[in-house]
PDB file of N, CA and C in Angstrom:
ATOM      1  N   MET A   1     -61.765 -16.612 -18.334  1.00  0.00           N
ATOM      2  CA  MET A   1     -62.591 -16.219 -19.444  1.00  0.00           C
ATOM      3  C   MET A   1     -62.683 -17.389 -20.427  1.00  0.00           C
ATOM      4  N   ARG A   2     -63.885 -17.706 -20.836  1.00  0.00           N
ATOM      5  CA  ARG A   2     -64.109 -18.827 -21.749  1.00  0.00           C
ATOM      6  C   ARG A   2     -64.060 -18.332 -23.193  1.00  0.00           C
ATOM      7  N   VAL A   3     -63.311 -19.048 -24.011  1.00  0.00           N
ATOM      8  CA  VAL A   3     -63.217 -18.716 -25.425  1.00  0.00           C
ATOM      9  C   VAL A   3     -64.327 -19.447 -26.161  1.00  0.00           C
ATOM     10  N   GLN A   4     -65.110 -18.708 -26.906  1.00  0.00           N
ATOM     11  CA  GLN A   4     -66.180 -19.325 -27.672  1.00  0.00           C
ATOM     12  C   GLN A   4     -65.642 -19.736 -29.044  1.00  0.00           C
ATOM     13  N   ARG A   5     -65.907 -20.971 -29.409  1.00  0.00           N
ATOM     14  CA  ARG A   5     -65.446 -21.483 -30.690  1.00  0.00           C
ATOM     15  C   ARG A   5     -66.613 -21.608 -31.644  1.00  0.00           C
ATOM     16  N   THR A   6     -66.356 -21.338 -32.886  1.00  0.00           N
ATOM     17  CA  THR A   6     -67.357 -21.599 -33.911  1.00  0.00           C
ATOM     18  C   THR A   6     -66.771 -22.617 -34.869  1.00  0.00           C
ATOM     19  N   TRP A   7     -67.586 -23.534 -35.302  1.00  0.00           N
ATOM     20  CA  TRP A   7     -67.145 -24.600 -36.187  1.00  0.00           C
ATOM     21  C   TRP A   7     -67.825 -24.411 -37.529  1.00  0.00           C
ATOM     22  N   LYS A   8     -67.067 -24.550 -38.569  1.00  0.00           N
ATOM     23  CA  LYS A   8     -67.581 -24.372 -39.916  1.00  0.00           C
ATOM     24  C   LYS A   8     -67.603 -25.727 -40.613  1.00  0.00           C
ATOM     25  N   VAL A   9     -68.719 -26.029 -41.267  1.00  0.00           N
ATOM     26  CA  VAL A   9     -68.789 -27.254 -42.044  1.00  0.00           C
ATOM     27  C   VAL A   9     -68.100 -26.983 -43.365  1.00  0.00           C
ATOM     28  N   VAL A  10     -66.929 -27.551 -43.533  1.00  0.00           N
ATOM     29  CA  VAL A  10     -66.128 -27.322 -44.727  1.00  0.00           C
ATOM     30  C   VAL A  10     -66.660 -28.198 -45.861  1.00  0.00           C
ATOM     31  N   GLY A  11     -66.823 -27.588 -47.022  1.00  0.00           N
ATOM     32  CA  GLY A  11     -67.219 -28.354 -48.196  1.00  0.00           C
ATOM     33  C   GLY A  11     -68.659 -28.775 -48.218  1.00  0.00           C
ATOM     34  N   ALA A  12     -69.519 -28.071 -47.513  1.00  0.00           N
ATOM     35  CA  ALA A  12     -70.910 -28.480 -47.442  1.00  0.00           C
ATOM     36  C   ALA A  12     -71.602 -28.441 -48.799  1.00  0.00           C
ATOM     37  N   LYS A  13     -71.076 -27.671 -49.753  1.00  0.00           N
ATOM     38  CA  LYS A  13     -71.721 -27.559 -51.048  1.00  0.00           C
ATOM     39  C   LYS A  13     -71.114 -28.484 -52.090  1.00  0.00           C
ATOM     40  N   HIS A  14     -70.156 -29.271 -51.702  1.00  0.00           N
ATOM     41  CA  HIS A  14     -69.536 -30.206 -52.649  1.00  0.00           C
ATOM     42  C   HIS A  14     -70.540 -31.288 -53.014  1.00  0.00           C
ATOM     43  N   SER A  15     -70.494 -31.704 -54.246  1.00  0.00           N
ATOM     44  CA  SER A  15     -71.355 -32.814 -54.650  1.00  0.00           C
ATOM     45  C   SER A  15     -70.561 -34.114 -54.723  1.00  0.00           C
ATOM     46  N   ASN A  16     -69.282 -34.053 -54.486  1.00  0.00           N
ATOM     47  CA  ASN A  16     -68.420 -35.214 -54.565  1.00  0.00           C
ATOM     48  C   ASN A  16     -68.533 -36.030 -53.279  1.00  0.00           C
ATOM     49  N   ILE A  17     -69.108 -37.199 -53.392  1.00  0.00           N
ATOM     50  CA  ILE A  17     -69.335 -38.032 -52.208  1.00  0.00           C
ATOM     51  C   ILE A  17     -68.024 -38.390 -51.521  1.00  0.00           C
ATOM     52  N   GLU A  18     -66.996 -38.689 -52.285  1.00  0.00           N
ATOM     53  CA  GLU A  18     -65.726 -39.071 -51.676  1.00  0.00           C
ATOM     54  C   GLU A  18     -65.167 -37.946 -50.816  1.00  0.00           C
ATOM     55  N   GLN A  19     -65.259 -36.717 -51.308  1.00  0.00           N
ATOM     56  CA  GLN A  19     -64.771 -35.561 -50.545  1.00  0.00           C
ATOM     57  C   GLN A  19     -65.583 -35.392 -49.266  1.00  0.00           C
ATOM     58  N   LEU A  20     -66.903 -35.527 -49.385  1.00  0.00           N
ATOM     59  CA  LEU A  20     -67.756 -35.412 -48.205  1.00  0.00           C
ATOM     60  C   LEU A  20     -67.428 -36.506 -47.189  1.00  0.00           C
ATOM     61  N   GLN A  21     -67.160 -37.708 -47.676  1.00  0.00           N
ATOM     62  CA  GLN A  21     -66.820 -38.805 -46.764  1.00  0.00           C
ATOM     63  C   GLN A  21     -65.492 -38.553 -46.059  1.00  0.00           C
ATOM     64  N   LEU A  22     -64.532 -37.965 -46.772  1.00  0.00           N
ATOM     65  CA  LEU A  22     -63.261 -37.612 -46.136  1.00  0.00           C
ATOM     66  C   LEU A  22     -63.476 -36.574 -45.041  1.00  0.00           C
ATOM     67  N   GLU A  23     -64.329 -35.601 -45.319  1.00  0.00           N
ATOM     68  CA  GLU A  23     -64.611 -34.575 -44.329  1.00  0.00           C
ATOM     69  C   GLU A  23     -65.338 -35.166 -43.125  1.00  0.00           C
ATOM     70  N   LEU A  24     -66.259 -36.099 -43.364  1.00  0.00           N
ATOM     71  CA  LEU A  24     -66.957 -36.759 -42.264  1.00  0.00           C
ATOM     72  C   LEU A  24     -65.973 -37.558 -41.412  1.00  0.00           C
ATOM     73  N   ALA A  25     -65.050 -38.242 -42.065  1.00  0.00           N
ATOM     74  CA  ALA A  25     -64.032 -38.998 -41.325  1.00  0.00           C
ATOM     75  C   ALA A  25     -63.184 -38.059 -40.469  1.00  0.00           C
ATOM     76  N   ALA A  26     -62.868 -36.868 -41.003  1.00  0.00           N
ATOM     77  CA  ALA A  26     -62.089 -35.892 -40.236  1.00  0.00           C
ATOM     78  C   ALA A  26     -62.878 -35.414 -39.013  1.00  0.00           C
ATOM     79  N   PHE A  27     -64.173 -35.149 -39.191  1.00  0.00           N
ATOM     80  CA  PHE A  27     -65.006 -34.758 -38.048  1.00  0.00           C
ATOM     81  C   PHE A  27     -65.010 -35.865 -37.005  1.00  0.00           C
ATOM     82  N   ASN A  28     -65.162 -37.112 -37.448  1.00  0.00           N
ATOM     83  CA  ASN A  28     -65.210 -38.231 -36.509  1.00  0.00           C
ATOM     84  C   ASN A  28     -63.892 -38.383 -35.751  1.00  0.00           C
ATOM     85  N   ARG A  29     -62.769 -38.151 -36.442  1.00  0.00           N
ATOM     86  CA  ARG A  29     -61.466 -38.208 -35.749  1.00  0.00           C
ATOM     87  C   ARG A  29     -61.373 -37.103 -34.694  1.00  0.00           C
ATOM     88  N   CYS A  30     -61.822 -35.913 -35.056  1.00  0.00           N
ATOM     89  CA  CYS A  30     -61.794 -34.794 -34.100  1.00  0.00           C
ATOM     90  C   CYS A  30     -62.653 -35.103 -32.883  1.00  0.00           C
ATOM     91  N   ILE A  31     -63.833 -35.636 -33.121  1.00  0.00           N
ATOM     92  CA  ILE A  31     -64.728 -35.991 -32.018  1.00  0.00           C
ATOM     93  C   ILE A  31     -64.056 -37.014 -31.120  1.00  0.00           C
ATOM     94  N   ASP A  32     -63.429 -38.019 -31.718  1.00  0.00           N
ATOM     95  CA  ASP A  32     -62.747 -39.066 -30.955  1.00  0.00           C
ATOM     96  C   ASP A  32     -61.630 -38.482 -30.096  1.00  0.00           C
ATOM     97  N   VAL A  33     -60.834 -37.598 -30.686  1.00  0.00           N
ATOM     98  CA  VAL A  33     -59.727 -36.973 -29.952  1.00  0.00           C
ATOM     99  C   VAL A  33     -60.269 -36.144 -28.791  1.00  0.00           C
ATOM    100  N   LEU A  34     -61.307 -35.358 -29.046  1.00  0.00           N
ATOM    101  CA  LEU A  34     -61.876 -34.524 -27.978  1.00  0.00           C
ATOM    102  C   LEU A  34     -62.469 -35.372 -26.863  1.00  0.00           C
ATOM    103  N   GLU A  35     -63.125 -36.479 -27.221  1.00  0.00           N
ATOM    104  CA  GLU A  35     -63.687 -37.349 -26.194  1.00  0.00           C
ATOM    105  C   GLU A  35     -62.587 -37.964 -25.332  1.00  0.00           C
ATOM    106  N   LYS A  36     -61.509 -38.394 -25.960  1.00  0.00           N
ATOM    107  CA  LYS A  36     -60.397 -38.992 -25.212  1.00  0.00           C
ATOM    108  C   LYS A  36     -59.672 -37.959 -24.357  1.00  0.00           C
ATOM    109  N   ALA A  37     -59.694 -36.696 -24.800  1.00  0.00           N
ATOM    110  CA  ALA A  37     -59.023 -35.626 -24.053  1.00  0.00           C
ATOM    111  C   ALA A  37     -59.929 -35.037 -22.978  1.00  0.00           C
ATOM    112  N   ASP A  38     -61.126 -35.599 -22.850  1.00  0.00           N
ATOM    113  CA  ASP A  38     -62.095 -35.121 -21.860  1.00  0.00           C
ATOM    114  C   ASP A  38     -62.363 -33.624 -22.051  1.00  0.00           C
ATOM    115  N   ALA A  39     -62.598 -33.244 -23.305  1.00  0.00           N
ATOM    116  CA  ALA A  39     -62.841 -31.839 -23.664  1.00  0.00           C
ATOM    117  C   ALA A  39     -64.239 -31.414 -23.247  1.00  0.00           C
ATOM    118  N   ASN A  40     -64.501 -30.144 -23.460  1.00  0.00           N
ATOM    119  CA  ASN A  40     -65.799 -29.572 -23.145  1.00  0.00           C
ATOM    120  C   ASN A  40     -66.898 -30.316 -23.913  1.00  0.00           C
ATOM    121  N   PRO A  41     -67.882 -30.848 -23.224  1.00  0.00           N
ATOM    122  CA  PRO A  41     -68.959 -31.588 -23.896  1.00  0.00           C
ATOM    123  C   PRO A  41     -69.707 -30.752 -24.940  1.00  0.00           C
ATOM    124  N   GLN A  42     -69.777 -29.450 -24.742  1.00  0.00           N
ATOM    125  CA  GLN A  42     -70.454 -28.600 -25.727  1.00  0.00           C
ATOM    126  C   GLN A  42     -69.690 -28.579 -27.045  1.00  0.00           C
ATOM    127  N   ASP A  43     -68.374 -28.571 -26.982  1.00  0.00           N
ATOM    128  CA  ASP A  43     -67.563 -28.618 -28.204  1.00  0.00           C
ATOM    129  C   ASP A  43     -67.795 -29.932 -28.956  1.00  0.00           C
ATOM    130  N   ILE A  44     -67.846 -31.013 -28.208  1.00  0.00           N
ATOM    131  CA  ILE A  44     -68.089 -32.325 -28.807  1.00  0.00           C
ATOM    132  C   ILE A  44     -69.478 -32.370 -29.429  1.00  0.00           C
ATOM    133  N   GLU A  45     -70.449 -31.789 -28.740  1.00  0.00           N
ATOM    134  CA  GLU A  45     -71.824 -31.764 -29.247  1.00  0.00           C
ATOM    135  C   GLU A  45     -71.915 -30.984 -30.566  1.00  0.00           C
ATOM    136  N   VAL A  46     -71.225 -29.860 -30.640  1.00  0.00           N
ATOM    137  CA  VAL A  46     -71.236 -29.052 -31.864  1.00  0.00           C
ATOM    138  C   VAL A  46     -70.654 -29.849 -33.026  1.00  0.00           C
ATOM    139  N   LEU A  47     -69.532 -30.512 -32.806  1.00  0.00           N
ATOM    140  CA  LEU A  47     -68.926 -31.316 -33.868  1.00  0.00           C
ATOM    141  C   LEU A  47     -69.824 -32.484 -34.266  1.00  0.00           C
ATOM    142  N   THR A  48     -70.474 -33.083 -33.289  1.00  0.00           N
ATOM    143  CA  THR A  48     -71.366 -34.204 -33.568  1.00  0.00           C
ATOM    144  C   THR A  48     -72.534 -33.763 -34.442  1.00  0.00           C
ATOM    145  N   VAL A  49     -73.099 -32.610 -34.146  1.00  0.00           N
ATOM    146  CA  VAL A  49     -74.202 -32.080 -34.954  1.00  0.00           C
ATOM    147  C   VAL A  49     -73.730 -31.826 -36.386  1.00  0.00           C
ATOM    148  N   HIS A  50     -72.554 -31.248 -36.536  1.00  0.00           N
ATOM    149  CA  HIS A  50     -72.024 -30.999 -37.871  1.00  0.00           C
ATOM    150  C   HIS A  50     -71.744 -32.314 -38.613  1.00  0.00           C
ATOM    151  N   ALA A  51     -71.250 -33.304 -37.897  1.00  0.00           N
ATOM    152  CA  ALA A  51     -70.982 -34.604 -38.521  1.00  0.00           C
ATOM    153  C   ALA A  51     -72.289 -35.244 -38.999  1.00  0.00           C
ATOM    154  N   LEU A  52     -73.324 -35.144 -38.202  1.00  0.00           N
ATOM    155  CA  LEU A  52     -74.623 -35.693 -38.603  1.00  0.00           C
ATOM    156  C   LEU A  52     -75.181 -34.954 -39.818  1.00  0.00           C
ATOM    157  N   THR A  53     -75.009 -33.638 -39.846  1.00  0.00           N
ATOM    158  CA  THR A  53     -75.458 -32.848 -40.990  1.00  0.00           C
ATOM    159  C   THR A  53     -74.702 -33.262 -42.248  1.00  0.00           C
ATOM    160  N   LEU A  54     -73.413 -33.469 -42.113  1.00  0.00           N
ATOM    161  CA  LEU A  54     -72.598 -33.895 -43.239  1.00  0.00           C
ATOM    162  C   LEU A  54     -73.023 -35.285 -43.718  1.00  0.00           C
ATOM    163  N   ALA A  55     -73.332 -36.179 -42.792  1.00  0.00           N
ATOM    164  CA  ALA A  55     -73.798 -37.522 -43.161  1.00  0.00           C
ATOM    165  C   ALA A  55     -75.116 -37.432 -43.931  1.00  0.00           C
ATOM    166  N   GLU A  56     -75.987 -36.534 -43.521  1.00  0.00           N
ATOM    167  CA  GLU A  56     -77.246 -36.338 -44.241  1.00  0.00           C
ATOM    168  C   GLU A  56     -76.985 -35.820 -45.654  1.00  0.00           C
ATOM    169  N   GLN A  57     -76.021 -34.921 -45.792  1.00  0.00           N
ATOM    170  CA  GLN A  57     -75.678 -34.389 -47.120  1.00  0.00           C
ATOM    171  C   GLN A  57     -75.145 -35.493 -48.017  1.00  0.00           C
ATOM    172  N   ILE A  58     -74.343 -36.380 -47.449  1.00  0.00           N
ATOM    173  CA  ILE A  58     -73.823 -37.511 -48.221  1.00  0.00           C
ATOM    174  C   ILE A  58     -74.979 -38.365 -48.718  1.00  0.00           C
ATOM    175  N   ASP A  59     -75.936 -38.641 -47.836  1.00  0.00           N
ATOM    176  CA  ASP A  59     -77.100 -39.431 -48.238  1.00  0.00           C
ATOM    177  C   ASP A  59     -77.902 -38.734 -49.326  1.00  0.00           C
ATOM    178  N   GLU A  60     -78.083 -37.430 -49.198  1.00  0.00           N
ATOM    179  CA  GLU A  60     -78.841 -36.684 -50.205  1.00  0.00           C
ATOM    180  C   GLU A  60     -78.167 -36.760 -51.562  1.00  0.00           C
ATOM    181  N   VAL A  61     -76.842 -36.570 -51.582  1.00  0.00           N
ATOM    182  CA  VAL A  61     -76.118 -36.638 -52.853  1.00  0.00           C
ATOM    183  C   VAL A  61     -76.186 -38.050 -53.412  1.00  0.00           C
ATOM    184  N   ARG A  62     -75.962 -39.027 -52.563  1.00  0.00           N
ATOM    185  CA  ARG A  62     -75.941 -40.422 -53.012  1.00  0.00           C
ATOM    186  C   ARG A  62     -77.293 -40.837 -53.570  1.00  0.00           C
ATOM    187  N   TRP A  63     -78.380 -40.418 -52.927  1.00  0.00           N
ATOM    188  CA  TRP A  63     -79.713 -40.868 -53.331  1.00  0.00           C
ATOM    189  C   TRP A  63     -80.404 -39.904 -54.296  1.00  0.00           C
ATOM    190  N   SER A  64     -79.705 -38.848 -54.721  1.00  0.00           N
ATOM    191  CA  SER A  64     -80.309 -37.924 -55.689  1.00  0.00           C
ATOM    192  C   SER A  64     -80.504 -38.595 -57.048  1.00  0.00           C
ATOM    193  N   ASN A  65     -79.725 -39.630 -57.320  1.00  0.00           N
ATOM    194  CA  ASN A  65     -79.884 -40.412 -58.543  1.00  0.00           C
ATOM    195  C   ASN A  65     -80.076 -41.871 -58.114  1.00  0.00           C
ATOM    196  N   PRO A  66     -81.328 -42.322 -58.040  1.00  0.00           N
ATOM    197  CA  PRO A  66     -81.598 -43.674 -57.525  1.00  0.00           C
ATOM    198  C   PRO A  66     -80.887 -44.779 -58.284  1.00  0.00           C
ATOM    199  N   ALA A  67     -80.729 -44.640 -59.596  1.00  0.00           N
ATOM    200  CA  ALA A  67     -80.059 -45.687 -60.367  1.00  0.00           C
ATOM    201  C   ALA A  67     -78.595 -45.809 -59.951  1.00  0.00           C
ATOM    202  N   GLU A  68     -77.920 -44.683 -59.782  1.00  0.00           N
ATOM    203  CA  GLU A  68     -76.528 -44.714 -59.336  1.00  0.00           C
ATOM    204  C   GLU A  68     -76.431 -45.260 -57.919  1.00  0.00           C
ATOM    205  N   ALA A  69     -77.378 -44.872 -57.069  1.00  0.00           N
ATOM    206  CA  ALA A  69     -77.372 -45.347 -55.682  1.00  0.00           C
ATOM    207  C   ALA A  69     -77.536 -46.860 -55.642  1.00  0.00           C
ATOM    208  N   LEU A  70     -78.427 -47.375 -56.468  1.00  0.00           N
ATOM    209  CA  LEU A  70     -78.620 -48.826 -56.520  1.00  0.00           C
ATOM    210  C   LEU A  70     -77.352 -49.521 -57.004  1.00  0.00           C
ATOM    211  N   GLY A  71     -76.708 -48.947 -58.018  1.00  0.00           N
ATOM    212  CA  GLY A  71     -75.443 -49.499 -58.500  1.00  0.00           C
ATOM    213  C   GLY A  71     -74.386 -49.500 -57.418  1.00  0.00           C
ATOM    214  N   TRP A  72     -74.331 -48.410 -56.649  1.00  0.00           N
ATOM    215  CA  TRP A  72     -73.371 -48.312 -55.549  1.00  0.00           C
ATOM    216  C   TRP A  72     -73.641 -49.392 -54.503  1.00  0.00           C
ATOM    217  N   LEU A  73     -74.915 -49.580 -54.162  1.00  0.00           N
ATOM    218  CA  LEU A  73     -75.258 -50.603 -53.170  1.00  0.00           C
ATOM    219  C   LEU A  73     -74.904 -52.003 -53.669  1.00  0.00           C
ATOM    220  N   LEU A  74     -75.230 -52.285 -54.923  1.00  0.00           N
ATOM    221  CA  LEU A  74     -74.928 -53.604 -55.465  1.00  0.00           C
ATOM    222  C   LEU A  74     -73.423 -53.841 -55.541  1.00  0.00           C
ATOM    223  N   GLU A  75     -72.684 -52.810 -55.928  1.00  0.00           N
ATOM    224  CA  GLU A  75     -71.226 -52.925 -55.983  1.00  0.00           C
ATOM    225  C   GLU A  75     -70.660 -53.194 -54.597  1.00  0.00           C
ATOM    226  N   LYS A  76     -71.168 -52.480 -53.610  1.00  0.00           N
ATOM    227  CA  LYS A  76     -70.700 -52.636 -52.239  1.00  0.00           C
ATOM    228  C   LYS A  76     -71.053 -54.034 -51.715  1.00  0.00           C
ATOM    229  N   GLU A  77     -72.219 -54.528 -52.091  1.00  0.00           N
ATOM    230  CA  GLU A  77     -72.673 -55.830 -51.635  1.00  0.00           C
ATOM    231  C   GLU A  77     -71.865 -56.968 -52.261  1.00  0.00           C
ATOM    232  N   THR A  78     -71.484 -56.838 -53.514  1.00  0.00           N
ATOM    233  CA  THR A  78     -70.776 -57.930 -54.194  1.00  0.00           C
ATOM    234  C   THR A  78     -69.269 -57.860 -54.028  1.00  0.00           C
ATOM    235  N   ARG A  79     -68.736 -56.729 -53.627  1.00  0.00           N
ATOM    236  CA  ARG A  79     -67.282 -56.573 -53.507  1.00  0.00           C
ATOM    237  C   ARG A  79     -66.655 -57.567 -52.527  1.00  0.00           C
ATOM    238  N   PRO A  80     -67.173 -57.755 -51.310  1.00  0.00           N
ATOM    239  CA  PRO A  80     -66.532 -58.721 -50.396  1.00  0.00           C
ATOM    240  C   PRO A  80     -66.559 -60.148 -50.939  1.00  0.00           C
ATOM    241  N   ALA A  81     -67.631 -60.521 -51.619  1.00  0.00           N
ATOM    242  CA  ALA A  81     -67.738 -61.877 -52.175  1.00  0.00           C
ATOM    243  C   ALA A  81     -66.659 -62.074 -53.247  1.00  0.00           C
ATOM    244  N   ALA A  82     -66.412 -61.067 -54.038  1.00  0.00           N
ATOM    245  CA  ALA A  82     -65.391 -61.178 -55.079  1.00  0.00           C
ATOM    246  C   ALA A  82     -64.006 -61.377 -54.465  1.00  0.00           C
ATOM    247  N   ARG A  83     -63.751 -60.747 -53.356  1.00  0.00           N
ATOM    248  CA  ARG A  83     -62.467 -60.928 -52.685  1.00  0.00           C
ATOM    249  C   ARG A  83     -62.295 -62.353 -52.184  1.00  0.00           C
ATOM    250  N   LYS A  84     -63.371 -62.921 -51.641  1.00  0.00           N
ATOM    251  CA  LYS A  84     -63.301 -64.280 -51.137  1.00  0.00           C
ATOM    252  C   LYS A  84     -62.986 -65.262 -52.274  1.00  0.00           C
ATOM    253  N   VAL A  85     -63.630 -65.072 -53.390  1.00  0.00           N
ATOM    254  CA  VAL A  85     -63.407 -65.968 -54.523  1.00  0.00           C
ATOM    255  C   VAL A  85     -61.990 -65.853 -55.028  1.00  0.00           C
ATOM    256  N   SER A  86     -61.493 -64.604 -55.186  1.00  0.00           N
ATOM    257  CA  SER A  86     -60.148 -64.435 -55.711  1.00  0.00           C
ATOM    258  C   SER A  86     -59.100 -64.910 -54.709  1.00  0.00           C
ATOM    259  N   GLY A  87     -59.402 -64.861 -53.429  1.00  0.00           N
ATOM    260  CA  GLY A  87     -58.444 -65.295 -52.429  1.00  0.00           C
ATOM    261  C   GLY A  87     -58.411 -66.799 -52.240  1.00  0.00           C
ATOM    262  N   ALA A  88     -59.434 -67.478 -52.726  1.00  0.00           N
ATOM    263  CA  ALA A  88     -59.521 -68.928 -52.512  1.00  0.00           C
ATOM    264  C   ALA A  88     -58.629 -69.704 -53.466  1.00  0.00           C
ATOM    265  N   GLY A  89     -58.232 -69.078 -54.591  1.00  0.00           N
ATOM    266  CA  GLY A  89     -57.474 -69.812 -55.610  1.00  0.00           C
ATOM    267  C   GLY A  89     -56.061 -69.762 -55.319  1.00  0.00           C
TER     268      GLY A  89
END
């Protein structure tokens, strides 16, 4: 007898990007573990769909305020350069 599993997207209504990113990372870890364990492909597919939905939610929250999104992109773009400069001295 096959046990049917249902997966719930936890925190789908959160507006906190960091929390959503943590949840996405957890989904990705689960997918990785299931793939390595040669689990049922349908289970992996369900988690993958939920992970993609969560990624879309992250994008929606991030881009709901274009000015903040631009600041985030610029911060992300300049952060590695700042590390190189501070590490060179």
